[in-house]
Tab-separated table of C-alpha atoms and ligand atoms in Angstrom:
chain	number	residue	atom	x	y	z
A	168	UNK	CA	9.591	26.220	-39.161
A	169	UNK	CA	10.664	22.546	-38.909
A	170	UNK	CA	7.799	20.095	-38.738
A	171	UNK	CA	8.841	17.202	-36.545
A	172	UNK	CA	7.443	13.708	-36.823
A	173	UNK	CA	6.651	13.645	-33.107
A	174	UNK	CA	6.753	16.121	-30.246
A	175	UNK	CA	7.042	14.478	-26.844
A	176	UNK	CA	5.874	16.676	-23.969
A	177	UNK	CA	7.795	15.878	-20.790
A	178	UNK	CA	11.262	14.333	-20.321
A	179	UNK	CA	10.517	11.924	-17.476
A	180	UNK	CA	10.790	8.145	-17.743
A	181	UNK	CA	7.861	7.745	-20.157
A	182	UNK	CA	8.793	10.711	-22.359
A	183	UNK	CA	12.467	9.790	-22.717
A	184	UNK	CA	11.522	6.160	-23.447
A	185	UNK	CA	9.068	6.981	-26.237
A	186	UNK	CA	11.359	9.637	-27.721
A	187	UNK	CA	14.322	7.233	-27.694
A	188	UNK	CA	12.382	4.473	-29.454
A	189	UNK	CA	11.064	6.829	-32.126
A	190	UNK	CA	14.437	8.510	-32.681
A	191	UNK	CA	16.094	5.086	-32.974
A	192	UNK	CA	13.516	4.266	-35.678
A	193	UNK	CA	14.675	7.294	-37.653
A	194	UNK	CA	11.881	9.688	-36.703
A	195	UNK	CA	12.525	13.377	-36.146
A	196	UNK	CA	11.602	13.796	-32.490
A	197	UNK	CA	11.526	16.887	-30.309
A	198	UNK	CA	11.123	16.681	-26.522
A	199	UNK	CA	9.777	19.738	-24.705
A	200	UNK	CA	10.461	19.803	-20.955
A	201	UNK	CA	9.292	22.521	-18.571
A	202	UNK	CA	11.979	21.988	-15.933
A	203	UNK	CA	15.683	22.738	-16.190
A	204	UNK	CA	16.435	19.021	-15.851
A	205	UNK	CA	15.214	15.706	-17.230
A	206	UNK	CA	13.914	12.768	-15.176
A	207	UNK	CA	10.684	14.295	-13.837
A	208	UNK	CA	9.659	12.326	-10.760
A	209	UNK	CA	12.993	10.475	-10.891
A	210	UNK	CA	15.324	13.013	-9.307
A	211	UNK	CA	18.566	12.157	-7.548
A	212	UNK	CA	20.024	15.090	-5.618
A	213	UNK	CA	23.818	14.598	-5.452
A	214	UNK	CA	24.660	17.945	-3.836
A	215	UNK	CA	25.634	16.322	-0.513
A	216	UNK	CA	28.215	14.082	-2.191
A	217	UNK	CA	25.905	11.047	-2.304
A	218	UNK	CA	22.617	10.535	-4.160
A	219	UNK	CA	19.336	11.306	-2.422
A	220	UNK	CA	16.380	10.038	-4.455
A	221	UNK	CA	13.714	12.685	-3.942
A	222	UNK	CA	11.224	10.897	-6.209
A	223	UNK	CA	11.252	7.196	-7.078
A	224	UNK	CA	13.792	5.012	-5.327
A	225	UNK	CA	12.576	1.395	-5.437
A	226	UNK	CA	11.910	-1.280	-8.030
A	227	UNK	CA	9.034	-3.003	-6.274
A	228	UNK	CA	9.787	-6.604	-7.215
A	229	UNK	CA	12.514	-7.661	-9.651
A	230	UNK	CA	11.106	-11.076	-10.636
A	231	UNK	CA	9.733	-11.109	-14.211
A	232	UNK	CA	10.261	-7.365	-14.384
A	233	UNK	CA	11.332	-5.998	-17.786
A	234	UNK	CA	12.282	-2.789	-15.934
A	235	UNK	CA	14.685	-4.715	-13.715
A	236	UNK	CA	16.062	-6.548	-16.776
A	237	UNK	CA	16.696	-3.185	-18.460
A	238	UNK	CA	18.518	-1.870	-15.381
A	239	UNK	CA	20.667	-4.977	-15.238
A	240	UNK	CA	21.481	-4.920	-18.948
A	241	UNK	CA	22.590	-1.308	-18.607
A	242	UNK	CA	24.839	-2.359	-15.710
A	243	UNK	CA	23.194	0.000	-13.226
A	244	UNK	CA	24.008	-1.263	-9.700
A	245	UNK	CA	21.233	-1.913	-7.177
A	246	UNK	CA	21.041	-2.846	-3.490
A	247	UNK	CA	18.419	-5.269	-2.208
A	248	UNK	CA	16.034	-3.477	0.197
A	249	UNK	CA	12.804	-5.437	0.449
A	250	UNK	CA	10.619	-3.112	2.495
A	251	UNK	CA	9.895	-0.398	-0.033
A	252	UNK	CA	6.289	-1.515	-0.204
A	253	UNK	CA	4.366	-1.185	3.036
A	254	UNK	CA	4.925	-4.461	4.826
A	255	UNK	CA	4.001	-5.558	8.336
A	256	UNK	CA	6.726	-8.202	8.594
A	257	UNK	CA	9.262	-9.865	6.351
A	258	UNK	CA	12.337	-7.921	7.457
A	259	UNK	CA	13.586	-6.861	10.905
A	260	UNK	CA	11.254	-4.041	11.890
A	261	UNK	CA	11.455	-2.360	15.317
A	262	UNK	CA	7.809	-1.978	16.333
A	263	UNK	CA	6.518	0.410	19.004
A	264	UNK	CA	3.003	0.159	20.421
A	265	UNK	CA	0.333	2.866	20.708
A	266	UNK	CA	2.116	4.269	23.822
A	267	UNK	CA	5.480	4.425	22.016
A	268	UNK	CA	6.806	1.491	24.080
A	269	UNK	CA	8.988	-1.068	22.285
A	270	UNK	CA	7.185	-4.294	21.391
A	271	UNK	CA	8.998	-7.563	22.009
A	272	UNK	CA	9.244	-10.299	19.374
A	273	UNK	CA	6.053	-12.034	20.572
A	274	UNK	CA	3.977	-8.860	20.559
A	275	UNK	CA	5.287	-7.943	17.103
A	276	UNK	CA	4.539	-11.445	15.793
A	277	UNK	CA	0.968	-11.214	17.179
A	278	UNK	CA	0.469	-7.883	15.428
A	279	UNK	CA	1.843	-9.208	12.125
A	280	UNK	CA	-0.498	-12.207	12.431
A	281	UNK	CA	-3.451	-9.836	13.001
A	282	UNK	CA	-2.567	-7.822	9.898
A	283	UNK	CA	-2.216	-10.990	7.841
A	284	UNK	CA	-5.545	-12.391	9.069
A	285	UNK	CA	-7.374	-9.134	8.343
A	286	UNK	CA	-5.655	-8.852	4.955
A	287	UNK	CA	-6.784	-12.347	4.022
A	288	UNK	CA	-10.393	-11.573	4.970
A	289	UNK	CA	-10.102	-8.375	2.927
A	290	UNK	CA	-9.658	-10.329	-0.316
A	291	UNK	CA	-13.241	-11.694	-0.141
A	292	UNK	CA	-14.626	-8.447	1.197
A	293	UNK	CA	-13.193	-6.550	-1.798
A	294	UNK	CA	-14.516	-9.199	-4.193
A	295	UNK	CA	-18.001	-8.674	-2.671
A	296	UNK	CA	-17.774	-4.871	-2.718
A	297	UNK	CA	-20.243	-2.742	-4.673
A	298	UNK	CA	-19.384	0.126	-7.023
A	299	UNK	CA	-18.886	3.203	-4.869
A	300	UNK	CA	-17.440	1.261	-1.930
A	301	UNK	CA	-14.222	2.766	-0.607
A	302	UNK	CA	-11.186	1.001	0.831
A	303	UNK	CA	-12.259	2.416	4.192
A	304	UNK	CA	-15.662	0.697	3.842
A	305	UNK	CA	-14.170	-2.724	3.152
A	306	UNK	CA	-11.470	-2.553	5.827
A	307	UNK	CA	-13.970	-1.396	8.482
A	308	UNK	CA	-16.325	-4.288	7.630
A	309	UNK	CA	-13.460	-6.749	8.057
A	310	UNK	CA	-12.321	-5.193	11.359
A	311	UNK	CA	-15.911	-5.129	12.674
A	312	UNK	CA	-16.177	-8.877	12.218
A	313	UNK	CA	-12.949	-9.732	14.080
A	314	UNK	CA	-14.397	-9.214	17.563
A	315	UNK	CA	-10.928	-8.022	18.727
A	316	UNK	CA	-10.347	-5.518	21.557
A	317	UNK	CA	-10.445	-1.856	20.415
A	318	UNK	CA	-6.649	-1.268	20.832
A	319	UNK	CA	-5.889	-4.374	18.807
A	320	UNK	CA	-8.228	-3.185	16.046
A	321	UNK	CA	-6.672	0.305	16.158
A	322	UNK	CA	-3.189	-1.046	15.424
A	323	UNK	CA	-4.419	-2.912	12.348
A	324	UNK	CA	-6.640	0.003	11.270
A	325	UNK	CA	-3.649	2.387	11.356
A	326	UNK	CA	-1.685	-0.089	9.273
A	327	UNK	CA	-4.385	-0.171	6.555
A	328	UNK	CA	-4.672	3.600	6.600
A	329	UNK	CA	-0.925	4.125	6.320
A	330	UNK	CA	-0.575	1.500	3.605
A	331	UNK	CA	-3.061	3.411	1.449
A	332	UNK	CA	-1.258	6.691	2.167
A	333	UNK	CA	2.123	5.250	1.204
A	334	UNK	CA	1.042	3.248	-1.839
A	335	UNK	CA	-1.485	5.747	-3.194
A	336	UNK	CA	-0.783	9.101	-1.500
A	337	UNK	CA	-4.477	9.228	-0.614
A	338	UNK	CA	-6.823	9.100	2.364
A	339	UNK	CA	-8.270	5.607	2.759
A	340	UNK	CA	-11.811	6.995	2.354
A	341	UNK	CA	-10.964	8.436	-1.076
A	342	UNK	CA	-9.555	5.190	-2.494
A	343	UNK	CA	-11.806	2.775	-4.375
A	344	UNK	CA	-12.233	-0.649	-2.734
A	345	UNK	CA	-10.225	-2.065	-5.665
A	346	UNK	CA	-7.510	0.572	-5.357
A	347	UNK	CA	-4.787	-1.808	-4.190
A	348	UNK	CA	-5.681	-4.742	-6.478
A	349	UNK	CA	-2.578	-4.172	-8.613
A	350	UNK	CA	-0.281	-3.807	-5.629
A	351	UNK	CA	1.458	-7.194	-5.974
A	352	UNK	CA	5.205	-7.442	-5.339
A	353	UNK	CA	7.032	-10.251	-7.136
A	354	UNK	CA	10.499	-10.946	-5.733
A	355	UNK	CA	13.011	-8.714	-3.985
A	356	UNK	CA	12.826	-4.942	-4.016
A	357	UNK	CA	15.946	-2.921	-4.845
A	358	UNK	CA	17.227	0.654	-4.534
A	359	UNK	CA	19.918	2.548	-6.450
A	360	UNK	CA	23.226	3.448	-4.796
A	361	UNK	CA	24.174	5.729	-7.734
A	362	UNK	CA	20.706	7.369	-7.834
A	363	UNK	CA	17.684	6.106	-9.802
A	364	UNK	CA	17.710	9.019	-12.271
A	365	UNK	CA	20.744	7.482	-13.979
A	366	UNK	CA	18.173	5.420	-15.918
A	367	UNK	CA	16.259	8.243	-17.702
A	368	UNK	CA	19.559	10.137	-18.185
A	369	UNK	CA	21.122	7.178	-19.994
A	370	UNK	CA	18.000	6.703	-22.128
A	371	UNK	CA	17.861	10.411	-23.008
A	372	UNK	CA	21.446	10.790	-24.187
A	373	UNK	CA	21.618	12.388	-27.642
A	374	UNK	CA	17.908	13.269	-27.890
A	375	UNK	CA	16.787	16.758	-28.945
A	376	UNK	CA	15.419	17.883	-25.560
A	377	UNK	CA	14.579	21.542	-25.024
A	378	UNK	CA	14.647	22.253	-21.292
A	379	UNK	CA	12.780	25.221	-19.795
A	380	UNK	CA	9.954	24.956	-22.348
A	381	UNK	CA	6.600	25.065	-20.542
A	382	UNK	CA	3.862	23.733	-22.823
A	383	UNK	CA	0.648	25.721	-22.489
A	384	UNK	CA	-1.502	24.521	-25.394
A	385	UNK	CA	-1.865	21.690	-27.905
A	386	UNK	CA	-3.963	22.233	-31.040
A	387	UNK	CA	-4.692	19.245	-33.203
A	388	UNK	CA	-6.140	18.659	-36.671
A	389	UNK	CA	-6.058	15.825	-39.175
A	390	UNK	CA	-2.692	17.211	-40.366
A	391	UNK	CA	-0.974	17.095	-37.001
A	392	UNK	CA	-0.353	19.197	-33.918
A	393	UNK	CA	0.767	22.693	-32.985
A	394	UNK	CA	2.315	22.796	-29.521
A	395	UNK	CA	2.545	26.218	-27.853
A	396	UNK	CA	5.150	26.931	-25.171
A	397	UNK	CA	6.418	29.986	-23.333
A	398	UNK	CA	9.293	29.910	-25.875
A	399	UNK	CA	7.213	29.729	-29.058
A	400	UNK	CA	5.297	27.218	-31.180
A	401	UNK	CA	6.386	23.860	-32.570
A	402	UNK	CA	4.630	21.645	-35.114
A	403	UNK	CA	4.636	17.901	-35.692
A	404	UNK	CA	2.628	15.116	-37.289
A	405	UNK	CA	1.715	13.838	-33.828
A	406	UNK	CA	2.399	14.354	-30.130
A	407	UNK	CA	2.856	12.244	-27.024
A	408	UNK	CA	1.754	14.011	-23.853
A	409	UNK	CA	3.519	12.607	-20.779
A	410	UNK	CA	2.871	15.336	-18.206
A	411	UNK	CA	1.669	13.990	-14.828
A	412	UNK	CA	-2.042	13.464	-14.191
A	413	UNK	CA	-1.950	16.351	-11.675
A	414	UNK	CA	-0.941	18.739	-14.487
A	415	UNK	CA	-3.724	17.420	-16.746
A	416	UNK	CA	-6.308	17.651	-13.936
A	417	UNK	CA	-5.304	21.268	-13.255
A	418	UNK	CA	-5.955	22.175	-16.916
A	419	UNK	CA	-2.442	23.631	-17.230
A	420	UNK	CA	-2.392	22.631	-20.911
A	421	UNK	CA	-5.264	23.780	-23.112
A	422	UNK	CA	-6.295	21.192	-25.690
A	423	UNK	CA	-8.109	22.379	-28.837
A	424	UNK	CA	-10.508	20.917	-29.715
A	425	UNK	CA	-11.303	19.879	-26.121
A	426	UNK	CA	-10.332	16.304	-25.241
A	427	UNK	CA	-13.080	13.766	-25.925
A	428	UNK	CA	-14.876	12.004	-23.078
A	429	UNK	CA	-12.883	8.749	-23.471
A	430	UNK	CA	-9.783	10.652	-22.269
A	431	UNK	CA	-11.307	13.612	-20.374
A	432	UNK	CA	-13.434	11.207	-18.258
A	433	UNK	CA	-10.458	9.256	-16.849
A	434	UNK	CA	-8.559	12.517	-16.194
A	435	UNK	CA	-11.474	13.730	-14.092
A	436	UNK	CA	-12.167	10.416	-12.330
A	437	UNK	CA	-8.672	9.170	-11.405
A	438	UNK	CA	-7.036	10.707	-8.329
A	439	UNK	CA	-3.582	12.273	-7.950
A	440	UNK	CA	-2.063	11.462	-4.574
A	441	UNK	CA	0.520	13.267	-2.487
A	442	UNK	CA	3.472	11.372	-1.058
A	443	UNK	CA	6.444	13.283	0.330
A	444	UNK	CA	9.800	12.156	1.633
A	445	UNK	CA	11.718	13.458	4.630
A	446	UNK	CA	15.366	12.396	4.903
A	447	UNK	CA	17.035	13.027	8.255
A	448	UNK	CA	20.755	12.442	8.793
A	449	UNK	CA	21.851	11.913	12.423
A	450	UNK	CA	25.268	12.260	14.069
A	451	UNK	CA	24.943	8.724	15.448
A	452	UNK	CA	22.784	5.698	14.970
A	453	UNK	CA	20.263	5.199	17.817
A	454	UNK	CA	18.415	2.241	16.319
A	455	UNK	CA	19.575	-1.350	16.048
A	456	UNK	CA	22.192	-2.295	13.414
A	457	UNK	CA	19.863	-5.018	12.131
A	458	UNK	CA	16.693	-2.971	11.670
A	459	UNK	CA	15.471	-1.979	8.236
A	460	UNK	CA	12.439	-0.077	9.513
A	461	UNK	CA	11.285	1.568	12.751
A	462	UNK	CA	7.509	1.593	13.064
A	463	UNK	CA	5.078	3.247	15.482
A	464	UNK	CA	1.687	1.560	15.673
A	465	UNK	CA	-1.741	2.750	16.790
A	466	UNK	CA	-2.088	6.265	18.238
A	467	UNK	CA	1.679	6.826	18.477
A	468	UNK	CA	1.981	6.379	14.730
A	469	UNK	CA	-1.016	8.410	13.662
A	470	UNK	CA	1.188	10.865	11.741
A	471	UNK	CA	4.838	9.795	11.595
A	472	UNK	CA	4.845	6.016	11.680
A	473	UNK	CA	7.612	4.441	9.590
A	474	UNK	CA	11.292	5.297	9.315
A	475	UNK	CA	13.438	3.458	6.783
A	476	UNK	CA	17.170	3.055	7.375
A	477	UNK	CA	18.770	4.276	4.145
A	478	UNK	CA	22.259	4.674	5.618
A	479	UNK	CA	23.659	2.190	3.089
A	480	UNK	CA	23.309	4.796	0.318
A	481	UNK	CA	24.925	7.748	2.082
A	482	UNK	CA	27.312	5.981	4.436
A	483	UNK	CA	25.881	8.185	7.227
A	484	UNK	CA	23.166	7.268	9.775
A	485	UNK	CA	20.109	8.369	7.812
A	486	UNK	CA	16.403	7.687	8.212
A	487	UNK	CA	13.762	8.242	5.553
A	488	UNK	CA	10.182	8.858	6.635
A	489	UNK	CA	7.094	9.708	4.595
A	490	UNK	CA	4.209	12.156	4.839
A	491	UNK	CA	1.413	11.144	2.515
A	492	UNK	CA	-2.274	11.747	1.830
A	493	UNK	CA	-3.913	14.596	3.822
A	494	UNK	CA	-1.003	14.609	6.309
A	495	UNK	CA	1.401	14.932	3.372
A	496	UNK	CA	-0.470	18.027	2.158
A	497	UNK	CA	-0.385	19.438	5.704
A	498	UNK	CA	3.376	18.908	5.997
A	499	UNK	CA	3.939	20.729	2.679
A	500	UNK	CA	2.629	23.876	4.385
A	501	UNK	CA	5.094	23.616	7.305
A	502	UNK	CA	8.542	25.170	7.379
A	503	UNK	CA	11.410	22.674	7.259
A	504	UNK	CA	12.169	23.471	10.918
A	505	UNK	CA	8.610	22.763	12.062
A	506	UNK	CA	8.410	19.500	10.100
A	507	UNK	CA	11.753	18.221	11.418
A	508	UNK	CA	10.821	19.144	15.043
A	509	UNK	CA	7.645	17.142	14.660
A	510	UNK	CA	9.560	14.121	13.304
A	511	UNK	CA	12.062	14.368	16.189
A	512	UNK	CA	9.272	14.531	18.793
A	513	UNK	CA	7.904	11.217	17.498
A	514	UNK	CA	11.322	9.568	17.439
A	515	UNK	CA	12.136	10.852	20.951
A	516	UNK	CA	8.841	9.434	22.247
A	517	UNK	CA	10.254	6.051	21.218
A	518	UNK	CA	14.025	6.405	21.742
A	519	UNK	CA	14.282	9.268	24.260
A	520	UNK	CA	17.470	11.331	24.432
A	521	UNK	CA	19.386	8.877	22.277
A	522	UNK	CA	17.965	10.774	19.290
A	523	UNK	CA	20.621	13.374	18.475
A	524	UNK	CA	20.163	16.701	16.703
A	525	UNK	CA	20.081	16.072	12.921
A	526	UNK	CA	23.099	17.165	10.897
A	527	UNK	CA	21.173	17.443	7.620
A	528	UNK	CA	17.708	16.931	6.184
A	529	UNK	CA	15.800	17.025	2.891
A	530	UNK	CA	12.006	17.482	2.521
A	531	UNK	CA	10.041	17.108	-0.735
A	532	UNK	CA	6.848	18.971	-1.614
A	533	UNK	CA	5.603	17.202	-4.770
A	534	UNK	CA	2.022	18.397	-4.299
A	535	UNK	CA	3.163	22.027	-4.623
A	536	UNK	CA	5.379	21.325	-7.643
A	537	UNK	CA	3.732	23.020	-10.685
A	538	UNK	CA	5.095	20.366	-13.069
A	539	UNK	CA	3.795	17.433	-11.078
A	540	UNK	CA	0.956	18.714	-8.811
A	541	UNK	CA	1.041	15.509	-6.816
A	542	UNK	CA	3.175	12.406	-6.564
A	543	UNK	CA	1.336	9.625	-8.420
A	544	UNK	CA	-2.110	8.549	-9.564
A	545	UNK	CA	-4.550	6.397	-7.618
A	546	UNK	CA	-7.908	4.736	-8.173
A	547	UNK	CA	-10.226	7.321	-6.658
A	548	UNK	CA	-13.648	6.021	-5.708
A	549	UNK	CA	-15.799	6.136	-8.843
A	550	UNK	CA	-12.912	5.365	-11.225
A	551	UNK	CA	-11.943	1.960	-12.584
A	552	UNK	CA	-8.756	0.201	-13.641
A	553	UNK	CA	-9.907	0.644	-17.230
A	554	UNK	CA	-9.601	4.435	-16.792
A	555	UNK	CA	-5.803	4.209	-16.600
A	556	UNK	CA	-5.378	2.603	-20.025
A	557	UNK	CA	-8.205	4.619	-21.593
A	558	UNK	CA	-6.271	7.767	-20.664
A	559	UNK	CA	-3.570	6.754	-23.178
A	560	UNK	CA	-5.893	7.617	-26.107
A	561	UNK	CA	-5.077	7.998	-28.937
A	562	UNK	CA	-7.175	11.020	-29.869
A	563	UNK	CA	-7.941	11.628	-33.568
A	564	UNK	CA	-4.920	9.527	-34.517
A	565	UNK	CA	-2.468	12.346	-33.697
A	566	UNK	CA	-2.475	12.719	-29.925
A	567	UNK	CA	-1.139	10.029	-27.574
A	568	UNK	CA	-0.765	10.028	-23.797
A	569	UNK	CA	1.850	8.163	-21.767
A	570	UNK	CA	3.039	8.224	-18.172
A	571	UNK	CA	2.457	6.235	-15.001
A	572	UNK	CA	-1.242	7.191	-14.809
A	573	UNK	CA	-1.912	5.653	-18.253
A	574	UNK	CA	-0.785	2.107	-17.363
A	575	UNK	CA	-3.430	0.049	-15.524
A	576	UNK	CA	-1.277	-2.971	-14.613
A	577	UNK	CA	0.965	-1.181	-12.116
A	578	UNK	CA	0.193	2.558	-12.106
A	579	UNK	CA	2.194	4.952	-9.958
A	580	UNK	CA	5.513	3.295	-10.753
A	581	UNK	CA	8.585	3.746	-12.909
A	582	UNK	CA	7.677	0.486	-14.646
A	583	UNK	CA	4.313	1.962	-15.661
A	584	UNK	CA	6.089	5.013	-17.095
A	585	UNK	CA	8.528	2.819	-19.061
A	586	UNK	CA	5.870	0.480	-20.482
A	587	UNK	CA	3.438	3.280	-21.346
A	588	UNK	CA	6.202	5.217	-23.116
A	589	UNK	CA	6.996	2.113	-25.151
A	590	UNK	CA	3.280	1.599	-25.946
A	591	UNK	CA	2.877	5.168	-27.271
A	592	UNK	CA	5.930	4.736	-29.519
A	593	UNK	CA	4.686	1.321	-30.700
A	594	UNK	CA	1.327	2.822	-31.651
A	595	UNK	CA	3.039	5.494	-33.728
A	596	UNK	CA	5.414	3.005	-35.377
A	597	UNK	CA	2.727	0.341	-35.847
A	598	UNK	CA	4.994	-2.443	-34.542
A	599	UNK	CA	6.156	-3.909	-31.251
A	600	UNK	CA	9.447	-2.956	-29.599
A	601	UNK	CA	11.671	-5.390	-27.738
A	602	UNK	CA	13.171	-3.823	-24.604
A	603	UNK	CA	16.306	-5.973	-24.937
A	604	UNK	CA	16.986	-4.402	-28.322
A	605	UNK	CA	16.164	-0.998	-26.836
A	606	UNK	CA	18.818	-1.594	-24.144
A	607	UNK	CA	21.349	-2.952	-26.652
A	608	UNK	CA	21.031	0.205	-28.764
A	609	UNK	CA	21.660	2.423	-25.710
A	610	UNK	CA	24.849	0.496	-24.948
A	611	UNK	CA	26.034	0.582	-28.575
A	612	UNK	CA	25.491	4.361	-28.693
A	613	UNK	CA	27.365	4.856	-25.414
A	614	UNK	CA	30.279	2.768	-26.705
A	615	UNK	CA	30.455	4.697	-29.954
A	616	UNK	CA	30.263	8.046	-28.064
A	617	UNK	CA	33.136	6.909	-25.842
A	618	UNK	CA	35.373	6.180	-28.887
B	68	FAD	C1	8.143	10.867	-3.758
B	68	FAD	C2	7.918	9.808	-4.812
B	68	FAD	C3	8.357	8.515	-4.591
B	68	FAD	C4	8.160	7.538	-5.558
B	68	FAD	N1	8.649	6.290	-5.319
B	68	FAD	C5	8.600	5.368	-6.293
B	68	FAD	C6	9.288	4.140	-6.148
B	68	FAD	O1	9.967	3.905	-5.150
B	68	FAD	N2	9.186	3.231	-7.161
B	68	FAD	C7	8.466	3.481	-8.306
B	68	FAD	O2	8.415	2.613	-9.189
B	68	FAD	N3	7.830	4.664	-8.481
B	68	FAD	C8	7.898	5.609	-7.517
B	68	FAD	N4	7.327	6.830	-7.714
B	68	FAD	C9	6.573	7.068	-8.952
B	68	FAD	C10	7.510	7.331	-10.147
B	68	FAD	O3	8.443	8.325	-9.792
B	68	FAD	C11	6.669	7.803	-11.327
B	68	FAD	O4	5.635	6.864	-11.581
B	68	FAD	C12	7.451	7.960	-12.628
B	68	FAD	O5	8.727	8.551	-12.417
B	68	FAD	C13	6.612	8.834	-13.545
B	68	FAD	O6	7.238	9.016	-14.802
B	68	FAD	P1	6.404	9.790	-15.910
B	68	FAD	O7	7.223	9.840	-17.133
B	68	FAD	O8	5.029	9.227	-16.014
B	68	FAD	O9	6.179	11.272	-15.325
B	68	FAD	P2	7.243	12.370	-14.884
B	68	FAD	O10	8.495	11.754	-14.419
B	68	FAD	O11	6.559	13.285	-13.942
B	68	FAD	O12	7.561	13.129	-16.260
B	68	FAD	C14	6.689	14.091	-16.786
B	68	FAD	C15	7.510	15.302	-17.222
B	68	FAD	O13	6.593	16.287	-17.743
B	68	FAD	C16	7.116	17.561	-17.394
B	68	FAD	N5	6.071	18.560	-17.486
B	68	FAD	C17	5.040	18.788	-16.636
B	68	FAD	N6	4.289	19.814	-17.083
B	68	FAD	C18	4.852	20.239	-18.239
B	68	FAD	C19	4.515	21.260	-19.192
B	68	FAD	N7	3.453	22.036	-19.024
B	68	FAD	N8	5.329	21.433	-20.270
B	68	FAD	C20	6.423	20.649	-20.485
B	68	FAD	N9	6.777	19.649	-19.599
B	68	FAD	C21	5.989	19.456	-18.515
B	68	FAD	C22	7.620	17.343	-15.986
B	68	FAD	O14	8.542	18.346	-15.605
B	68	FAD	C23	8.257	15.962	-16.066
B	68	FAD	O15	9.637	16.028	-16.371
B	68	FAD	C24	7.504	7.851	-6.774
B	68	FAD	C25	7.071	9.150	-7.005
B	68	FAD	C26	7.276	10.125	-6.045
B	68	FAD	C27	6.820	11.543	-6.309
């Protein structure tokens, strides 16, 4: 049996990145991937004739972003769409009040000012928070002090709640008070007209990736690792485990000996959120040409609250809405028909009969996916930012972890997956890796393959 230098478990963004770096350095690398495709939570469905990004779709801020630099160097086109993060203002947003009535520019501006004032007060409140305080605790303290009328408070409260659901996939009461500390956006946000999964596919080209290999156990000793799959065993001097936190939390891979506390503790403490996407294509546009987002505030937006116009990708009138946190888990249990009817009822409360019958839809269920068991990690109350990086290990010098949940600076993102994959490879190689050189090698290989 071949003994590899490194076995990488998982062919998502972090796994393909670490495998590529190690293979480029001359290591014998094997990638074991449970699915019949690579990319993991970067999945662009092209079956309709245009890409539909079922997982990641945005770079949240392209300024000083090595991820954005990599995308540009590889010549992957992007479209500016600066509302991927949950914003109150910034771009034309059609707001509807708690009774589903359209808000005029003044009313919208007042609401945005309320959110901004409460958000500013939140900075100090979070700084003063005690261990064990949740994001719900700190936001309620801020809202209590405003002295605003109950309806006015409700519209800001819903915003905070939905922001946590969208950014973390969690209920606001489960998120640590510091859970959005790393949520800074620097510069424009962009999306991918050719589909975001082009990036891991380009990185992965030429690697030894075995699809349909579900890893069930990892045994380690001073000599290396034995990785068991449903297709047999593989051995290597070391392994990089990049499966999502949800898979680790579920105990789907048995580690022998058991993982030590410095890695097992973070796995137990960090949370895995649920964030699902619902794409709905309409026969005709019923919202304004200029609007990027339609948003229902207060009671009207308790469940479905934000619809993003992603027509630029498909060329057809298409809205993207999200179901996240506890509501996201609820929606996973609905049939497609029931979920779409519910979405339409909310839209019709705002736009009436102008809302036509959809011509197509797509619904994700990441929380039910056995190779993800959730959408991305979040700082559950009781965990700390340190837990993310501690999760990377290494363990006994032979076992490394990578993936979005292992990168404390900006967890839950493609950037986190990229940088953590590079870190795991750097630790094995014992030297730093320049992402510009990484990109240059991908291009050189593509050019030589094309000859
Ligand atoms: C709906 C959604 C929207 C998102 N939107 C954005 C966004 O707009 N911008 C952004 O930056 N990020 C976004 N993210 C997060 C981003 O997609 C992830 O952070 C990133 O893709 C994670 O990469 P990864 O390598 O850590 O994990 P993954 O991509 O999940 O890769 C892990 C791989 O391990 C495999 N695996 C699992 N179990 C096993 C096993 N037992 N044996 C073998 N292989 C296994 C999986 O199949 C998978 O291929 C979104 C995620 C979701 C779900």
